[in-house]
XYZ file of C-alpha atoms in Angstrom:
382
model
C 45.635 24.434 -30.138
C 43.166 22.820 -32.483
C 45.601 22.876 -35.095
C 48.399 21.345 -32.753
C 46.245 18.597 -31.705
C 45.313 17.962 -35.227
C 49.009 17.576 -36.276
C 49.614 15.379 -33.083
C 46.980 12.886 -34.307
C 48.214 12.983 -37.989
C 51.490 12.121 -36.574
C 50.396 9.330 -34.310
C 47.684 8.025 -36.583
C 49.947 7.805 -39.768
C 51.413 4.571 -38.501
C 47.889 3.083 -38.161
C 46.573 3.980 -41.503
C 49.992 2.686 -43.176
C 50.533 -0.426 -41.096
C 49.165 -2.907 -43.978
C 51.972 -1.603 -46.284
C 54.565 -1.396 -43.538
C 53.639 -5.089 -42.480
C 54.164 -6.182 -46.209
C 57.564 -4.608 -46.437
C 59.011 -5.308 -42.933
C 57.141 -8.474 -41.912
C 55.981 -7.141 -38.718
C 52.882 -9.105 -37.244
C 49.923 -7.535 -35.599
C 51.018 -8.406 -32.389
C 54.617 -6.716 -33.135
C 52.429 -3.699 -34.060
C 50.578 -3.870 -30.812
C 53.736 -3.787 -28.747
C 54.951 -0.816 -31.057
C 51.613 1.093 -30.007
C 52.302 0.044 -26.490
C 55.774 1.700 -26.600
C 54.052 4.935 -27.739
C 51.356 4.767 -25.195
C 53.626 4.186 -22.247
C 55.691 7.108 -23.185
C 52.538 9.302 -23.771
C 51.228 8.128 -20.350
C 54.607 9.334 -18.704
C 54.549 12.414 -20.751
C 51.122 13.732 -20.098
C 51.429 14.586 -16.411
C 54.993 15.705 -16.851
C 54.134 18.038 -19.570
C 51.079 19.251 -17.643
C 53.195 20.306 -14.814
C 55.817 21.934 -17.156
C 53.139 23.727 -18.950
C 51.342 24.989 -15.638
C 54.708 26.309 -14.594
C 56.716 27.240 -17.946
C 53.817 28.500 -19.992
C 52.204 27.330 -23.124
C 54.173 29.268 -25.473
C 57.834 28.085 -24.690
C 56.427 24.586 -23.483
C 54.404 23.750 -26.739
C 57.371 25.066 -28.947
C 59.484 22.575 -27.338
C 57.175 19.616 -27.249
C 56.031 20.132 -30.966
C 59.417 20.477 -32.036
C 60.402 17.285 -30.505
C 57.532 15.260 -31.704
C 57.671 16.775 -35.404
C 61.548 15.546 -35.578
C 60.532 11.998 -34.364
C 57.733 11.693 -36.691
C 59.776 12.623 -39.671
C 62.361 9.928 -38.461
C 59.839 7.125 -38.949
C 60.645 7.314 -42.752
C 64.165 5.774 -41.966
C 62.620 2.928 -39.770
C 62.529 -0.779 -41.027
C 62.546 -2.782 -37.857
C 60.597 -3.476 -34.683
C 63.191 -1.941 -32.409
C 63.512 1.379 -34.419
C 59.914 1.787 -34.706
C 59.376 1.156 -30.975
C 62.075 3.619 -30.010
C 60.646 6.435 -32.324
C 57.153 5.858 -31.168
C 58.552 6.189 -27.543
C 60.099 9.703 -28.334
C 56.966 10.702 -30.150
C 54.681 9.465 -27.519
C 56.507 11.422 -24.705
C 56.661 14.833 -26.616
C 53.077 14.489 -27.749
C 51.985 14.162 -23.967
C 52.028 18.114 -24.236
C 49.069 18.035 -26.572
C 46.078 18.155 -24.367
C 47.516 19.732 -21.325
C 48.523 22.751 -23.619
C 44.851 22.869 -24.768
C 43.277 22.967 -21.339
C 45.968 25.420 -20.159
C 45.146 27.634 -23.148
C 41.379 27.557 -22.352
C 41.719 28.677 -18.736
C 44.151 31.525 -19.725
C 42.021 32.746 -22.741
C 38.255 32.138 -22.166
C 35.420 32.771 -19.600
C 34.540 29.958 -17.259
C 31.204 29.688 -19.140
C 33.060 28.786 -22.218
C 35.503 26.287 -20.834
C 33.656 23.107 -21.903
C 33.396 24.379 -25.487
C 37.023 25.569 -25.406
C 38.191 22.005 -24.274
C 36.161 20.477 -26.883
C 37.527 22.873 -29.540
C 41.007 22.312 -28.616
C 40.727 18.659 -28.208
C 38.736 18.323 -31.405
C 41.962 18.589 -33.414
C 42.734 15.000 -32.398
C 39.630 13.847 -33.991
C 40.118 15.913 -36.767
C 43.465 14.649 -37.344
C 42.263 11.126 -37.337
C 39.724 12.033 -39.906
C 42.072 13.813 -42.321
C 45.022 11.466 -41.775
C 43.959 9.060 -44.424
C 43.585 11.760 -46.833
C 46.980 13.316 -45.958
C 49.244 10.092 -46.050
C 47.306 7.677 -48.183
C 47.874 9.422 -51.404
C 51.577 10.134 -50.764
C 51.915 6.544 -49.879
C 50.320 5.113 -53.010
C 52.592 7.480 -55.107
C 55.765 7.602 -53.287
C 55.676 4.962 -50.622
C 54.976 4.994 -46.973
C 58.337 6.297 -46.026
C 57.517 9.696 -47.942
C 54.130 10.071 -45.976
C 56.235 10.418 -42.769
C 58.507 13.036 -44.100
C 55.332 14.987 -45.031
C 54.108 15.026 -41.442
C 57.444 16.543 -40.507
C 56.860 19.244 -43.081
C 53.587 20.087 -41.466
C 55.002 20.195 -38.103
C 57.559 23.043 -39.184
C 54.614 25.049 -40.500
C 52.831 24.843 -37.073
C 55.928 25.858 -35.287
C 56.530 28.975 -37.308
C 52.821 29.954 -36.874
C 52.744 29.353 -33.074
C 55.975 31.352 -32.602
C 53.962 34.268 -33.864
C 50.526 33.741 -32.478
C 51.692 32.943 -29.070
C 53.290 36.140 -28.918
C 50.185 37.623 -27.336
C 50.248 38.612 -23.717
C 47.797 36.051 -22.487
C 50.108 33.329 -23.717
C 53.539 34.722 -23.245
C 53.739 34.014 -19.511
C 52.067 32.275 -16.683
C 51.648 34.946 -14.187
C 48.136 35.784 -15.224
C 47.017 32.143 -16.040
C 44.149 32.325 -13.777
C 43.984 35.974 -12.628
C 40.426 36.540 -13.826
C 39.241 32.810 -13.395
C 37.216 32.163 -10.124
C 38.540 29.035 -8.480
C 35.903 26.244 -8.346
C 36.408 23.194 -6.123
C 38.577 22.389 -3.190
C 42.481 22.076 -3.396
C 43.859 19.382 -5.469
C 44.966 16.202 -3.488
C 46.457 13.004 -4.959
C 44.555 11.028 -2.233
C 41.065 12.487 -3.192
C 39.054 9.416 -4.373
C 37.325 11.618 -7.132
C 40.753 11.862 -8.896
C 40.484 8.065 -9.413
C 36.892 8.360 -10.491
C 37.865 10.948 -13.022
C 40.735 8.608 -14.338
C 38.344 5.711 -14.440
C 35.479 7.379 -16.550
C 37.812 9.299 -18.855
C 40.363 6.437 -19.492
C 38.150 3.490 -19.676
C 35.364 5.363 -21.333
C 37.653 6.671 -24.038
C 39.545 3.434 -24.448
C 37.527 2.254 -27.557
C 38.992 5.147 -29.343
C 42.517 3.511 -29.185
C 41.042 0.173 -30.343
C 39.318 1.553 -33.187
C 42.056 3.891 -34.373
C 44.892 1.356 -34.201
C 43.237 -1.783 -35.011
C 40.383 -1.023 -37.579
C 42.916 -0.778 -40.643
C 44.019 -4.233 -39.975
C 40.370 -5.529 -39.385
C 39.082 -3.808 -42.432
C 41.931 -5.266 -44.460
C 41.565 -8.862 -43.280
C 37.948 -9.154 -42.786
C 36.573 -6.800 -45.537
C 39.480 -7.172 -47.808
C 40.051 -3.497 -48.286
C 43.404 -2.382 -49.901
C 45.580 0.291 -48.662
C 44.120 2.853 -51.383
C 40.313 1.877 -50.263
C 41.241 2.252 -46.732
C 42.027 5.931 -47.150
C 38.267 6.408 -48.516
C 36.614 4.953 -45.233
C 38.860 5.340 -42.237
C 37.833 8.878 -41.844
C 34.307 8.027 -40.976
C 34.715 6.492 -37.265
C 36.909 9.546 -36.078
C 34.190 11.991 -37.651
C 31.825 10.691 -34.660
C 34.603 11.697 -32.273
C 34.885 15.119 -33.659
C 31.156 15.484 -33.572
C 31.009 14.169 -30.078
C 33.379 16.675 -28.809
C 31.258 19.709 -30.002
C 28.043 18.110 -29.007
C 28.945 17.105 -25.494
C 30.870 20.539 -25.088
C 27.896 22.372 -26.067
C 25.765 20.356 -23.890
C 27.842 20.760 -20.760
C 28.132 24.606 -21.255
C 24.261 24.648 -21.405
C 24.016 23.012 -18.157
C 23.815 19.274 -18.889
C 25.662 17.663 -15.689
C 28.681 15.692 -16.289
C 26.968 12.755 -14.419
C 24.161 12.768 -16.974
C 26.515 12.713 -19.887
C 28.290 9.630 -18.322
C 25.073 7.894 -17.950
C 23.736 8.483 -21.546
C 27.465 7.516 -22.969
C 27.258 4.309 -20.914
C 24.091 3.150 -21.920
C 24.471 3.792 -25.774
C 28.205 2.109 -25.555
C 26.537 -1.182 -24.556
C 25.787 -2.452 -28.265
C 29.524 -1.828 -29.316
C 30.383 -5.438 -28.283
C 28.309 -6.684 -31.446
C 30.237 -4.620 -33.837
C 32.521 -7.770 -34.790
C 29.254 -9.346 -36.098
C 28.147 -6.515 -38.337
C 26.780 -7.997 -41.656
C 28.001 -5.307 -43.775
C 30.696 -2.566 -44.090
C 28.305 0.315 -43.985
C 26.821 -0.938 -40.497
C 30.267 -1.732 -39.037
C 31.369 1.891 -39.931
C 28.169 3.320 -38.333
C 28.944 1.591 -35.057
C 32.414 2.635 -35.094
C 31.212 6.334 -35.587
C 28.736 6.063 -32.703
C 31.222 4.682 -30.281
C 33.660 7.325 -30.984
C 30.940 9.897 -30.562
C 30.276 8.516 -27.109
C 33.888 8.346 -26.209
C 33.963 12.189 -26.730
C 31.403 12.551 -24.167
C 33.513 10.510 -21.582
C 36.593 12.703 -22.322
C 34.944 16.321 -22.348
C 32.685 15.281 -19.491
C 35.641 13.988 -17.507
C 37.445 17.239 -17.896
C 34.374 19.130 -16.762
C 34.049 16.833 -13.949
C 37.698 17.149 -12.751
C 37.391 21.016 -13.040
C 34.272 21.192 -10.970
C 36.122 19.112 -8.123
C 39.509 20.857 -8.189
C 39.296 24.117 -9.987
C 41.496 25.330 -12.733
C 44.758 25.958 -10.975
C 45.806 22.473 -11.877
C 44.295 22.519 -15.328
C 47.261 21.221 -17.197
C 47.974 18.449 -14.787
C 44.402 17.100 -14.675
C 44.347 17.154 -18.584
C 47.572 15.182 -18.385
C 46.405 12.700 -15.849
C 43.328 11.884 -17.758
C 45.085 11.454 -21.229
C 48.266 9.687 -19.512
C 45.678 7.188 -17.948
C 43.962 6.607 -21.168
C 47.391 5.941 -22.818
C 48.280 3.461 -20.097
C 45.255 1.314 -20.788
C 45.955 1.539 -24.502
C 49.543 0.495 -23.814
C 48.339 -2.539 -21.651
C 45.572 -3.571 -24.333
C 47.243 -3.009 -27.691
C 49.362 -6.269 -27.698
C 46.249 -8.139 -26.623
C 44.055 -6.807 -29.265
C 46.900 -7.459 -31.883
C 47.234 -10.863 -30.750
C 43.287 -11.270 -31.368
C 43.558 -10.077 -34.731
C 46.858 -12.233 -35.516
C 44.526 -15.430 -34.350
C 41.426 -14.285 -36.308
C 39.516 -13.684 -33.103
C 37.579 -10.709 -34.433
C 34.387 -10.863 -32.592
C 36.118 -11.544 -29.357
C 38.287 -8.400 -29.649
C 35.112 -6.300 -29.643
C 33.530 -8.126 -26.746
C 36.770 -7.148 -24.645
C 36.910 -3.466 -26.103
C 33.067 -2.999 -25.237
C 33.797 -3.996 -21.487
C 35.952 -1.075 -20.581
C 33.337 1.843 -20.676
C 31.228 -0.284 -18.554
C 33.896 -0.788 -15.895
C 34.975 2.892 -16.095
C 31.405 4.183 -15.522
C 30.775 1.718 -12.779
C 33.981 2.636 -10.899
C 33.021 6.448 -11.266
C 29.451 5.784 -9.931
C 30.894 3.988 -6.853
C 33.274 6.667 -5.959
C 30.720 9.414 -6.845
C 28.103 8.031 -4.587
C 30.722 7.714 -1.896
C 31.757 11.482 -2.043
C 28.607 12.860 -2.891
C 28.134 14.842 0.218
C 31.832 15.966 0.210
C 31.805 19.805 0.520
C 34.429 21.470 -1.859
């Protein structure tokens, strides 16, 4: 599952890394690109809870074969795109099928690991996303420089085929073949899931808004670095791995801390406080300090995500693990879709500091909403 989340982020992040070259060939504006990101994000938002329910019922073996097969085809077909409409269509298909990524990871965790290992298991399976963002520049940039950006998308399809063949064999083990033993040996923690439970909205807020700077950094930093620091496509590949490395480290650090007993509430507080300086990143005097600020913010975003899943499981148990993971990732994608055109417009107009001011507000709002709901439901007995 770590490998498939790595693959999913290579497929989705390839466009972000290659967009300067694609813009030169196709004439797409940054705002056009923002709407293309939004198309992916809306579809990803819808796909996450849908695939969460599918995987909770169908099982991860068949469900992930279907989902990864679908997005592998969509990713490879990007090689034949050249217009706004076709890019938006392919990103929509890619986004819907990639909605299975994190629900599949959480579903696998609760079927194969002990409860005391769940936070680290979620961190490991989710870490493929940040790992994919780290290695995407190294995978696609050399291919794009030598053979063009279209060849880079074809390469992502080849990687997908290799994973599908591996998963077909790996998932044949009894724990993953079916769904009958999904939580047979896992004690249920928390009360029954309810769509009207306010804690569900608290979870969505702290997960989605706390993690939103990830999308801003992943999708917009290549354009920012190209326009503000004058980095070429080849040079971008040498630095774009640094911010998502913070995300990767964050997953493992916060997962370890949660399994060692650090409460999710404390994780949220720490990440909230350390997120406050992010709004000043647009004023960084040099490239090194700028990259450090992005690294730190993605490290903290990992805490909001892993802490959010731990909080949701403590409230609702493991029986709806796939759905909860889907709701978290889907809500994050919704806010990504709503804000990507806005941020693209900022970059088109040269409003670089303003884009960071706005991006830094979302973790503050997410934490504030969660605190308000948590205080109201603090004495609710599961």
